[in-house]
mmCIF file of C-alpha atoms in Angstrom:
data_model
loop_
_atom_site.group_PDB
_atom_site.id
_atom_site.type_symbol
_atom_site.label_atom_id
_atom_site.label_comp_id
_atom_site.label_asym_id
_atom_site.label_seq_id
_atom_site.Cartn_x
_atom_site.Cartn_y
_atom_site.Cartn_z
ATOM 1 C CA MET Z 1447 0.048 -0.124 -0.045
ATOM 2 C CA ARG Z 1448 1.162 3.340 -0.829
ATOM 3 C CA VAL Z 1449 1.345 6.063 1.803
ATOM 4 C CA ASN Z 1450 1.564 9.395 0.980
ATOM 5 C CA PRO Z 1451 3.298 11.783 3.301
ATOM 6 C CA PRO Z 1452 1.342 14.343 4.907
ATOM 7 C CA PRO Z 1453 1.170 18.068 3.618
ATOM 8 C CA SER Z 1454 3.533 20.395 4.779
ATOM 9 C CA ASN Z 1455 0.573 22.729 5.610
ATOM 10 C CA ILE Z 1456 -1.160 20.582 7.997
ATOM 11 C CA SER Z 1457 -0.633 20.851 11.835
ATOM 12 C CA PRO Z 1458 1.004 18.439 13.945
ATOM 13 C CA ILE Z 1459 -2.105 16.721 15.669
ATOM 14 C CA GLN Z 1460 -3.290 16.141 11.912
ATOM 15 C CA ALA Z 1461 0.181 14.583 11.059
ATOM 16 C CA ARG Z 1462 -0.161 12.131 14.103
ATOM 17 C CA ASN Z 1463 -3.679 11.348 12.933
ATOM 18 C CA THR Z 1464 -2.433 10.495 9.168
ATOM 19 C CA PRO Z 1465 -2.723 6.726 8.710
ATOM 20 C CA GLY Z 1466 0.829 5.232 8.029
ATOM 21 C CA ILE Z 1467 3.142 7.671 9.384
ATOM 22 C CA TYR Z 1468 4.223 5.432 12.272
ATOM 23 C CA ASN Z 1469 5.228 2.822 9.833
ATOM 24 C CA TRP Z 1470 7.835 4.489 8.418
ATOM 25 C CA MET Z 1471 9.235 5.478 11.894
ATOM 26 C CA LEU Z 1472 9.390 1.851 13.139
ATOM 27 C CA ILE Z 1473 11.306 0.734 10.136
ATOM 28 C CA PRO Z 1474 14.778 2.309 10.988
ATOM 29 C CA LEU Z 1475 13.965 1.490 15.020
ATOM 30 C CA PHE Z 1476 13.753 -2.245 13.976
ATOM 31 C CA ILE Z 1477 16.783 -2.214 11.753
ATOM 32 C CA ILE Z 1478 18.713 -0.746 14.916
ATOM 33 C CA VAL Z 1479 17.316 -3.581 17.092
ATOM 34 C CA VAL Z 1480 18.247 -6.115 14.761
ATOM 35 C CA CYS Z 1481 22.045 -4.881 14.588
ATOM 36 C CA ILE Z 1482 22.073 -4.718 18.375
ATOM 37 C CA PHE Z 1483 21.055 -8.120 18.641
ATOM 38 C CA ILE Z 1484 23.284 -9.693 15.973
ATOM 39 C CA TYR Z 1485 26.360 -7.697 17.583
ATOM 40 C CA LEU Z 1486 25.448 -9.189 21.169
ATOM 41 C CA VAL Z 1487 24.953 -12.707 19.886
ATOM 42 C CA TYR Z 1488 28.624 -12.125 18.144
ATOM 43 C CA ARG Z 1489 30.293 -10.911 21.106
ATOM 44 C CA SER Z 1490 28.453 -13.867 23.014
ATOM 45 C CA ILE Z 1491 29.921 -16.385 20.704
ATOM 46 C CA GLN Z 1492 33.198 -14.460 20.618
ATOM 47 C CA ARG Z 1493 33.462 -15.104 24.434
ATOM 48 C CA LEU Z 1494 32.487 -18.674 24.443
ATOM 49 C CA HIS Z 1495 35.303 -19.401 21.885
ATOM 50 C CA SER Z 1496 38.121 -17.433 23.775
ATOM 51 C CA THR Z 1497 37.074 -19.817 26.929
ATOM 52 C CA PRO Z 1498 39.739 -22.291 28.154
ATOM 53 C CA GLU Z 1499 37.270 -24.942 28.173
ATOM 54 C CA TRP Z 1500 35.957 -24.161 24.486
ATOM 55 C CA ILE Z 1501 39.435 -24.154 23.155
ATOM 56 C CA GLU Z 1502 40.727 -27.412 25.165
ATOM 57 C CA ALA Z 1503 37.521 -28.804 23.505
ATOM 58 C CA GLN Z 1504 38.369 -27.962 20.132
ATOM 59 C CA LYS Z 1505 41.964 -28.963 20.371
ATOM 60 C CA LYS Z 1506 40.786 -32.469 21.429
ATOM 61 C CA ARG Z 1507 38.275 -33.320 18.882
ATOM 62 C CA LEU Z 1508 38.844 -35.379 15.556
ATOM 63 C CA THR Z 1509 40.147 -33.326 12.546
ATOM 64 C CA THR Z 1510 37.263 -32.731 10.003
ATOM 65 C CA ARG Z 1511 37.170 -32.238 6.265
ATOM 66 C CA LYS Z 1512 36.925 -28.412 6.784
ATOM 67 C CA ASP Z 1513 39.804 -28.184 9.138
ATOM 68 C CA CYS Z 1514 42.189 -29.641 6.456
ATOM 69 C CA THR Z 1515 40.938 -27.006 4.019
ATOM 70 C CA VAL Z 1516 41.546 -24.381 6.390
ATOM 71 C CA ALA Z 1517 45.119 -25.700 7.049
ATOM 72 C CA ALA Z 1518 45.690 -26.038 2.999
ATOM 73 C CA ARG Z 1519 44.754 -22.430 2.778
ATOM 74 C CA ARG Z 1520 47.216 -21.060 5.260
ATOM 75 C CA PHE Z 1521 50.076 -23.252 4.332
ATOM 76 C CA SER Z 1522 49.453 -22.625 0.374
ATOM 77 C CA LEU Z 1523 49.034 -26.515 -0.249
ATOM 78 C CA ALA Z 1524 48.191 -28.073 -3.636
ATOM 79 C CA LYS Z 1525 44.668 -30.122 -3.777
ATOM 80 C CA ASP Z 1526 46.753 -33.620 -3.921
ATOM 81 C CA GLU Z 1527 48.691 -32.225 -0.656
ATOM 82 C CA GLU Z 1528 45.352 -31.138 0.908
ATOM 83 C CA LEU Z 1529 43.953 -34.575 0.227
ATOM 84 C CA LEU Z 1530 47.083 -36.501 1.564
ATOM 85 C CA LEU Z 1531 47.001 -34.282 4.760
ATOM 86 C CA TRP Z 1532 43.195 -35.153 5.205
ATOM 87 C CA ASP Z 1533 44.036 -38.884 4.455
ATOM 88 C CA ILE Z 1534 46.478 -38.875 7.012
ATOM 89 C CA CYS Z 1535 44.512 -37.257 9.741
ATOM 90 C CA ARG Z 1536 41.462 -39.451 9.092
ATOM 91 C CA ALA Z 1537 43.773 -42.799 8.997
ATOM 92 C CA THR Z 1538 45.346 -41.841 12.473
ATOM 93 C CA LYS Z 1539 42.516 -40.139 13.888
ATOM 94 C CA ALA Z 1540 44.463 -37.128 14.568
ATOM 95 C CA ALA Z 1541 43.271 -34.380 16.824
ATOM 96 C CA ASN Z 1542 42.117 -31.235 15.357
ATOM 97 C CA ILE Z 1543 44.921 -30.443 12.918
ATOM 98 C CA SER Z 1544 44.586 -26.549 13.217
ATOM 99 C CA TYR Z 1545 46.047 -26.860 16.504
ATOM 100 C CA THR Z 1546 48.352 -29.553 15.972
ATOM 101 C CA ILE Z 1547 49.873 -28.171 13.005
ATOM 102 C CA ASN Z 1548 51.488 -25.542 15.315
ATOM 103 C CA ASN Z 1549 53.049 -28.445 17.748
ATOM 104 C CA THR Z 1550 56.278 -29.966 15.919
ATOM 105 C CA ASP Z 1551 56.094 -32.845 18.427
ATOM 106 C CA ALA Z 1552 52.477 -33.324 17.675
ATOM 107 C CA LEU Z 1553 52.630 -33.274 14.085
ATOM 108 C CA ASP Z 1554 55.475 -35.457 13.768
ATOM 109 C CA SER Z 1555 53.676 -38.113 16.084
ATOM 110 C CA ILE Z 1556 50.720 -38.220 13.154
ATOM 111 C CA PHE Z 1557 53.172 -38.326 10.332
ATOM 112 C CA LYS Z 1558 55.619 -40.950 11.910
ATOM 113 C CA LYS Z 1559 52.301 -43.070 12.799
ATOM 114 C CA TYR Z 1560 51.071 -42.556 9.131
ATOM 115 C CA TYR Z 1561 54.482 -43.579 7.955
ATOM 116 C CA ALA Z 1562 54.346 -46.712 9.929
ATOM 117 C CA MET Z 1563 51.110 -47.584 8.264
ATOM 118 C CA LEU Z 1564 52.585 -46.996 4.963
ATOM 119 C CA ILE Z 1565 56.048 -49.202 5.693
ATOM 120 C CA SER Z 1566 53.493 -51.950 7.146
ATOM 121 C CA SER Z 1567 51.104 -52.006 4.042
ATOM 122 C CA HIS Z 1568 54.182 -52.140 1.610
ATOM 123 C CA ALA Z 1569 52.876 -48.963 0.152
ATOM 124 C CA ASP Z 1570 54.634 -47.882 -2.984
ATOM 125 C CA GLU Z 1571 57.759 -45.740 -2.402
ATOM 126 C CA ARG Z 1572 56.352 -42.860 -4.296
ATOM 127 C CA LYS Z 1573 53.638 -42.418 -1.996
ATOM 128 C CA ILE Z 1574 56.144 -42.512 1.132
ATOM 129 C CA THR Z 1575 58.255 -39.600 -0.717
ATOM 130 C CA LYS Z 1576 55.069 -37.563 -1.059
ATOM 131 C CA LEU Z 1577 54.474 -37.945 2.565
ATOM 132 C CA PHE Z 1578 57.827 -36.500 3.390
ATOM 133 C CA LEU Z 1579 57.522 -33.622 0.937
ATOM 134 C CA LEU Z 1580 54.311 -32.745 2.585
ATOM 135 C CA ARG Z 1581 56.228 -32.582 5.942
ATOM 136 C CA TYR Z 1582 58.559 -30.430 4.739
ATOM 137 C CA LYS Z 1583 56.352 -28.019 2.869
ATOM 138 C CA ILE Z 1584 54.567 -27.700 6.289
ATOM 139 C CA GLU Z 1585 57.845 -27.106 8.080
ATOM 140 C CA MET Z 1586 59.202 -24.494 5.438
ATOM 141 C CA ALA Z 1587 55.748 -22.578 5.779
ATOM 142 C CA GLU Z 1588 55.805 -22.311 9.230
ATOM 143 C CA ALA Z 1589 59.583 -21.288 9.465
ATOM 144 C CA SER Z 1590 58.635 -18.558 7.024
ATOM 145 C CA GLU Z 1591 56.092 -17.214 9.262
ATOM 146 C CA SER Z 1592 58.835 -16.316 12.318
ATOM 147 C CA VAL Z 1593 61.525 -14.797 10.292
ATOM 148 C CA ILE Z 1594 64.514 -13.683 12.606
ATOM 149 C CA THR Z 1595 65.389 -10.282 12.241
ATOM 150 C CA SER Z 1596 68.159 -9.514 14.679
ATOM 151 C CA THR Z 1597 70.920 -11.655 16.373
ATOM 152 C CA THR Z 1598 69.885 -10.693 19.556
ATOM 153 C CA GLY Z 1599 67.191 -13.613 19.256
ATOM 154 C CA LEU Z 1600 69.374 -16.217 18.746
ATOM 155 C CA VAL Z 1601 69.467 -18.806 21.644
ATOM 156 C CA GLN Z 1602 72.140 -20.107 23.576
ATOM 157 C CA GLY Z 1603 73.794 -23.399 21.924
ATOM 158 C CA THR Z 1604 72.854 -22.334 18.576
ATOM 159 C CA LYS Z 1605 75.362 -23.504 16.121
ATOM 160 C CA ILE Z 1606 77.138 -20.425 14.216
ATOM 161 C CA VAL Z 1607 79.542 -21.006 11.317
ATOM 162 C CA TYR Z 1608 82.707 -18.683 10.747
ATOM 163 C CA VAL Z 1609 83.099 -18.419 7.164
ATOM 164 C CA ALA Z 1610 86.830 -17.741 6.235
ATOM 165 C CA PRO Z 1611 87.652 -15.213 3.327
ATOM 166 C CA ASP Z 1612 89.263 -18.622 1.540
ATOM 167 C CA LYS Z 1613 85.679 -20.324 2.472
ATOM 168 C CA THR Z 1614 86.949 -22.386 5.247
ATOM 169 C CA GLN Z 1615 84.502 -22.870 7.941
ATOM 170 C CA ILE Z 1616 84.965 -22.964 11.770
ATOM 171 C CA GLN Z 1617 82.113 -24.254 13.935
ATOM 172 C CA CYS Z 1618 81.153 -22.193 16.880
ATOM 173 C CA THR Z 1619 78.711 -22.220 19.508
ATOM 174 C CA LEU Z 1620 76.627 -19.222 21.046
ATOM 175 C CA LYS Z 1621 77.901 -19.370 24.543
ATOM 176 C CA LYS Z 1622 76.105 -16.083 25.700
ATOM 177 C CA ASN Z 1623 73.670 -13.748 24.231
ATOM 178 C CA THR Z 1624 73.187 -10.268 25.545
ATOM 179 C CA ALA Z 1625 71.748 -6.865 24.267
ATOM 180 C CA LYS Z 1626 75.149 -5.526 23.419
ATOM 181 C CA ASN Z 1627 77.094 -8.465 22.242
ATOM 182 C CA MET Z 1628 77.163 -12.362 21.779
ATOM 183 C CA THR Z 1629 79.819 -14.605 22.894
ATOM 184 C CA LEU Z 1630 80.765 -17.549 20.570
ATOM 185 C CA ALA Z 1631 82.736 -20.662 22.189
ATOM 186 C CA VAL Z 1632 85.524 -21.476 19.313
ATOM 187 C CA PRO Z 1633 87.959 -24.158 19.050
ATOM 188 C CA ARG Z 1634 91.269 -23.653 20.643
ATOM 189 C CA ASN Z 1635 93.084 -24.407 17.549
ATOM 190 C CA PHE Z 1636 91.461 -21.689 15.620
ATOM 191 C CA PHE Z 1637 92.019 -19.314 18.627
ATOM 192 C CA ASN Z 1638 95.641 -19.727 18.546
ATOM 193 C CA SER Z 1639 96.161 -19.343 15.031
ATOM 194 C CA ASP Z 1640 96.544 -16.491 12.393
ATOM 195 C CA ALA Z 1641 93.400 -17.488 10.569
ATOM 196 C CA LYS Z 1642 90.937 -15.852 12.897
ATOM 197 C CA PRO Z 1643 89.706 -12.310 11.907
ATOM 198 C CA GLU Z 1644 91.396 -9.468 13.585
ATOM 199 C CA PRO Z 1645 89.586 -7.485 16.398
ATOM 200 C CA LEU Z 1646 87.298 -4.575 15.218
ATOM 201 C CA SER Z 1647 87.310 -6.436 11.788
ATOM 202 C CA LYS Z 1648 84.295 -7.495 9.989
ATOM 203 C CA ALA Z 1649 83.556 -11.342 9.456
ATOM 204 C CA GLN Z 1650 80.935 -13.593 7.946
ATOM 205 C CA PHE Z 1651 78.693 -15.924 9.507
ATOM 206 C CA VAL Z 1652 76.288 -18.485 8.895
ATOM 207 C CA PHE Z 1653 73.590 -20.343 11.032
ATOM 208 C CA THR Z 1654 70.526 -22.441 10.789
ATOM 209 C CA THR Z 1655 67.636 -22.709 12.800
ATOM 210 C CA HIS Z 1656 65.975 -25.682 14.287
ATOM 211 C CA LEU Z 1657 63.131 -25.716 11.470
ATOM 212 C CA GLY Z 1658 65.971 -25.542 8.842
ATOM 213 C CA MET Z 1659 65.987 -21.873 7.915
ATOM 214 C CA THR Z 1660 69.300 -20.707 6.965
ATOM 215 C CA TYR Z 1661 70.627 -17.014 7.543
ATOM 216 C CA MET Z 1662 73.787 -15.384 6.665
ATOM 217 C CA PHE Z 1663 75.163 -12.088 8.811
ATOM 218 C CA VAL Z 1664 78.136 -9.869 9.068
ATOM 219 C CA SER Z 1665 79.375 -8.909 12.444
ATOM 220 C CA ARG Z 1666 82.510 -6.784 13.771
ATOM 221 C CA VAL Z 1667 84.325 -8.985 16.027
ATOM 222 C CA ILE Z 1668 84.768 -6.913 19.175
ATOM 223 C CA ARG Z 1669 87.544 -9.259 21.158
ATOM 224 C CA TYR Z 1670 88.845 -12.580 21.790
ATOM 225 C CA SER Z 1671 88.840 -13.924 25.409
ATOM 226 C CA THR Z 1672 89.314 -16.703 27.454
ATOM 227 C CA GLY Z 1673 86.094 -17.554 29.823
ATOM 228 C CA LEU Z 1674 85.752 -18.726 33.306
ATOM 229 C CA ASP Z 1675 85.732 -22.169 31.932
ATOM 230 C CA ASN Z 1676 89.051 -21.748 30.609
ATOM 231 C CA GLY Z 1677 86.904 -22.026 27.231
ATOM 232 C CA THR Z 1678 88.118 -19.835 24.362
ATOM 233 C CA GLU Z 1679 85.710 -17.154 23.047
ATOM 234 C CA MET Z 1680 85.109 -14.799 20.182
ATOM 235 C CA VAL Z 1681 83.044 -11.803 21.337
ATOM 236 C CA LEU Z 1682 80.884 -10.133 18.483
ATOM 237 C CA ALA Z 1683 78.498 -7.207 18.033
ATOM 238 C CA GLN Z 1684 74.743 -7.622 17.492
ATOM 239 C CA THR Z 1685 73.496 -6.942 14.066
ATOM 240 C CA ASN Z 1686 69.955 -6.705 12.538
ATOM 241 C CA ASP Z 1687 71.269 -7.089 9.003
ATOM 242 C CA LEU Z 1688 70.472 -11.101 8.626
ATOM 243 C CA ARG Z 1689 69.976 -12.462 5.336
ATOM 244 C CA MET Z 1690 67.859 -15.505 4.674
ATOM 245 C CA GLN Z 1691 69.768 -18.135 2.422
ATOM 246 C CA SER Z 1692 67.912 -19.900 -0.465
ATOM 247 C CA LYS Z 1693 65.682 -22.651 0.937
ATOM 248 C CA ARG Z 1694 66.735 -26.178 0.959
ATOM 249 C CA LYS Z 1695 64.467 -28.483 -1.020
ATOM 250 C CA THR Z 1696 64.478 -30.963 1.932
ATOM 251 C CA LYS Z 1697 65.481 -31.160 5.441
ATOM 252 C CA ARG Z 1698 69.008 -31.888 6.514
ATOM 253 C CA SER Z 1699 70.271 -33.454 9.720
ATOM 254 C CA ASN Z 1700 73.752 -33.011 11.218
ATOM 255 C CA VAL Z 1701 75.159 -36.550 11.961
ATOM 256 C CA ASN Z 1702 78.487 -37.996 12.535
ATOM 257 C CA ILE Z 1703 78.318 -41.696 10.504
ATOM 258 C CA PRO Z 1704 81.284 -43.442 9.114
ATOM 259 C CA CYS Z 1705 80.899 -44.021 5.432
ATOM 260 C CA THR Z 1706 82.698 -45.023 2.260
ATOM 261 C CA PHE Z 1707 83.185 -43.303 -1.098
ATOM 262 C CA SER Z 1708 84.918 -43.218 -4.461
ATOM 263 C CA ALA Z 1709 85.570 -41.273 -7.397
ATOM 264 C CA VAL Z 1710 83.296 -42.627 -10.471
ATOM 265 C CA ASN Z 1711 84.732 -43.077 -14.132
ATOM 266 C CA GLU Z 1712 82.133 -44.056 -16.688
ATOM 267 C CA ASN Z 1713 79.678 -45.107 -13.991
ATOM 268 C CA LYS Z 1714 82.221 -47.291 -12.177
ATOM 269 C CA LYS Z 1715 83.985 -46.937 -8.654
ATOM 270 C CA VAL Z 1716 87.599 -46.208 -8.827
ATOM 271 C CA GLN Z 1717 88.878 -46.490 -5.270
ATOM 272 C CA LEU Z 1718 87.211 -46.943 -2.153
ATOM 273 C CA HIS Z 1719 87.703 -44.488 0.633
ATOM 274 C CA SER Z 1720 86.784 -43.976 4.086
ATOM 275 C CA GLY Z 1721 84.914 -40.888 5.273
ATOM 276 C CA THR Z 1722 82.548 -39.377 7.727
ATOM 277 C CA LEU Z 1723 78.907 -38.042 6.841
ATOM 278 C CA ALA Z 1724 78.762 -34.641 8.638
ATOM 279 C CA ASN Z 1725 75.280 -33.985 7.479
ATOM 280 C CA ILE Z 1726 72.645 -35.693 5.303
ATOM 281 C CA SER Z 1727 69.432 -34.902 3.394
ATOM 282 C CA ALA Z 1728 67.343 -36.801 0.720
ATOM 283 C CA ASP Z 1729 68.995 -34.342 -2.032
ATOM 284 C CA GLY Z 1730 72.538 -34.471 -1.087
ATOM 285 C CA CYS Z 1731 75.241 -34.774 1.845
ATOM 286 C CA CYS Z 1732 78.649 -33.634 3.330
ATOM 287 C CA ILE Z 1733 81.609 -35.924 3.660
ATOM 288 C CA LEU Z 1734 84.721 -35.135 5.812
ATOM 289 C CA THR Z 1735 87.984 -36.639 4.563
ATOM 290 C CA ASN Z 1736 91.446 -35.883 4.754
ATOM 291 C CA LEU Z 1737 91.869 -36.161 0.874
ATOM 292 C CA PRO Z 1738 92.340 -33.119 -1.329
ATOM 293 C CA ILE Z 1739 89.466 -33.719 -3.782
ATOM 294 C CA LYS Z 1740 88.449 -31.039 -5.865
ATOM 295 C CA GLU Z 1741 84.781 -29.783 -6.937
ATOM 296 C CA ASN Z 1742 82.831 -30.968 -9.901
ATOM 297 C CA GLN Z 1743 83.924 -34.583 -9.581
ATOM 298 C CA ASN Z 1744 81.630 -37.551 -9.756
ATOM 299 C CA ILE Z 1745 81.379 -39.496 -6.766
ATOM 300 C CA ALA Z 1746 79.597 -42.764 -5.168
ATOM 301 C CA VAL Z 1747 78.840 -42.866 -1.694
ATOM 302 C CA SER Z 1748 77.939 -46.222 0.695
ATOM 303 C CA ILE Z 1749 75.333 -44.953 3.255
ATOM 304 C CA MET Z 1750 74.345 -47.530 6.374
ATOM 305 C CA LEU Z 1751 70.761 -46.552 7.470
ATOM 306 C CA ALA Z 1752 68.946 -49.111 9.512
ATOM 307 C CA GLU Z 1753 71.500 -51.698 9.275
ATOM 308 C CA LYS Z 1754 71.380 -51.757 5.360
ATOM 309 C CA THR Z 1755 73.953 -49.953 3.154
ATOM 310 C CA TYR Z 1756 72.694 -47.588 0.045
ATOM 311 C CA ASP Z 1757 74.789 -46.784 -2.751
ATOM 312 C CA VAL Z 1758 73.959 -43.413 -4.048
ATOM 313 C CA PHE Z 1759 75.688 -41.216 -6.923
ATOM 314 C CA GLY Z 1760 76.451 -37.644 -6.675
ATOM 315 C CA LYS Z 1761 78.690 -34.482 -7.693
ATOM 316 C CA ILE Z 1762 80.900 -32.532 -5.455
ATOM 317 C CA VAL Z 1763 79.456 -28.870 -5.744
ATOM 318 C CA SER Z 1764 81.974 -27.473 -3.270
ATOM 319 C CA THR Z 1765 85.027 -28.072 -0.879
ATOM 320 C CA HIS Z 1766 86.351 -26.005 1.947
ATOM 321 C CA LYS Z 1767 88.536 -26.749 4.914
ATOM 322 C CA THR Z 1768 87.723 -27.352 8.567
ATOM 323 C CA ILE Z 1769 90.281 -25.933 10.835
ATOM 324 C CA ALA Z 1770 88.701 -27.575 13.827
ATOM 325 C CA SER Z 1771 89.091 -31.534 12.316
ATOM 326 C CA GLU Z 1772 91.734 -30.388 10.006
ATOM 327 C CA ALA Z 1773 89.962 -32.127 7.556
ATOM 328 C CA VAL Z 1774 88.220 -31.165 4.007
ATOM 329 C CA SER Z 1775 84.485 -30.785 3.742
ATOM 330 C CA LEU Z 1776 82.717 -32.119 0.525
ATOM 331 C CA ALA Z 1777 79.361 -30.788 -0.340
ATOM 332 C CA ILE Z 1778 77.676 -33.319 -2.529
ATOM 333 C CA VAL Z 1779 74.274 -33.046 -4.531
ATOM 334 C CA PHE Z 1780 72.767 -36.269 -5.207
ATOM 335 C CA THR Z 1781 72.362 -37.106 -9.076
ATOM 336 C CA LYS Z 1782 71.158 -41.009 -8.811
ATOM 337 C CA ILE Z 1783 69.405 -42.420 -5.656
ATOM 338 C CA SER Z 1784 66.838 -44.945 -5.391
ATOM 339 C CA ASN Z 1785 63.409 -44.286 -4.158
ATOM 340 C CA GLU Z 1786 64.119 -46.397 -1.096
ATOM 341 C CA ALA Z 1787 67.121 -45.014 -0.176
ATOM 342 C CA ARG Z 1788 65.817 -41.399 -0.613
ATOM 343 C CA ASN Z 1789 62.856 -42.502 1.766
ATOM 344 C CA LYS Z 1790 65.396 -43.994 4.095
ATOM 345 C CA ILE Z 1791 67.110 -40.794 4.373
ATOM 346 C CA PHE Z 1792 64.009 -38.963 4.823
ATOM 347 C CA ALA Z 1793 63.096 -41.140 7.930
ATOM 348 C CA TYR Z 1794 66.241 -41.005 9.263
ATOM 349 C CA VAL Z 1795 66.433 -37.200 9.259
ATOM 350 C CA TYR Z 1796 63.039 -36.861 10.704
ATOM 351 C CA ASN Z 1797 63.669 -39.531 13.060
ATOM 352 C CA TYR Z 1798 60.688 -42.096 11.899
ATOM 353 C CA MET Z 1799 62.933 -44.814 12.510
ATOM 354 C CA PRO Z 1800 65.369 -45.890 15.290
ATOM 355 C CA HIS Z 1801 68.967 -44.221 14.542
ATOM 356 C CA LYS Z 1802 71.708 -47.196 14.601
ATOM 357 C CA GLN Z 1803 74.713 -44.824 14.467
ATOM 358 C CA ASN Z 1804 75.685 -42.486 17.029
ATOM 359 C CA ASP Z 1805 75.203 -39.029 15.905
ATOM 360 C CA ASP Z 1806 75.454 -35.517 17.279
ATOM 361 C CA ALA Z 1807 72.438 -34.293 15.457
#
């Protein structure tokens, strides 16, 4: 029904008696009341969802398909990776992945359980590889959310490597970190050598976080000293100039495992040598040896994992001296490796299988 507004020349009493005038006044009032009601309901839900009881209940409930979709958007997972995550959560009866994914130990427990299921069912090695690639992608995405912007944030015990101008690397350990400077524990033979950078000079350092993110920084050497524990020390100035290095394709683990290796000529091993694996990943490794081997040589490496030896082929991409051990470090990228060996290395690095060797990872 159309309601005409009252003529402007009528009195207020006549206007109040005009049919329909109050209907127009009630509509805005009704809208305001509805908006207030919606706001109060929203605030009530917010308060409910912020209570410790509600949050704890959400953490404990089983993961839903929607939870996996939300996690996939957060970590930019592809559709097949999202489906794999849902399969993992469903098979392991995982608690709410929205919360579990932020807990490294809890997330590894789920992936480790699913890995055991794949092994017991003799699953295709390619499916196992996808499992580890998904785990690493989530790990790297989480690490990228917490970028380190200052050396003041480094925790005691962090391994920091001094990179000399001739590319020689010296492994040091962060002994003390204050707002003004950081104290590194350095090897005694490096402390007593002329190879160490001069006080007040600038030097280059590299460190890797527990999530596998590698940073490089340049800092000024303040002084050298001997600590109360009679340990040799190098004191550095703090810096905010940290540069994230290119991300690795797979996770690396520091180890101390005996191995054998040999040069390769026309796909044949030439002569067997003994060495020590210093670190390993599914894409490459680092070997310590006393042999003066040059870069760009093809190499075969025999690695024992889970009481089985795996032969892999690779190429030496860089070499450098390590003063602490007086050895040559060979950085190797794998060029030929079986799916089984690759997955066993993945499992070793993520500690999804028992470590049979002694290591310092």
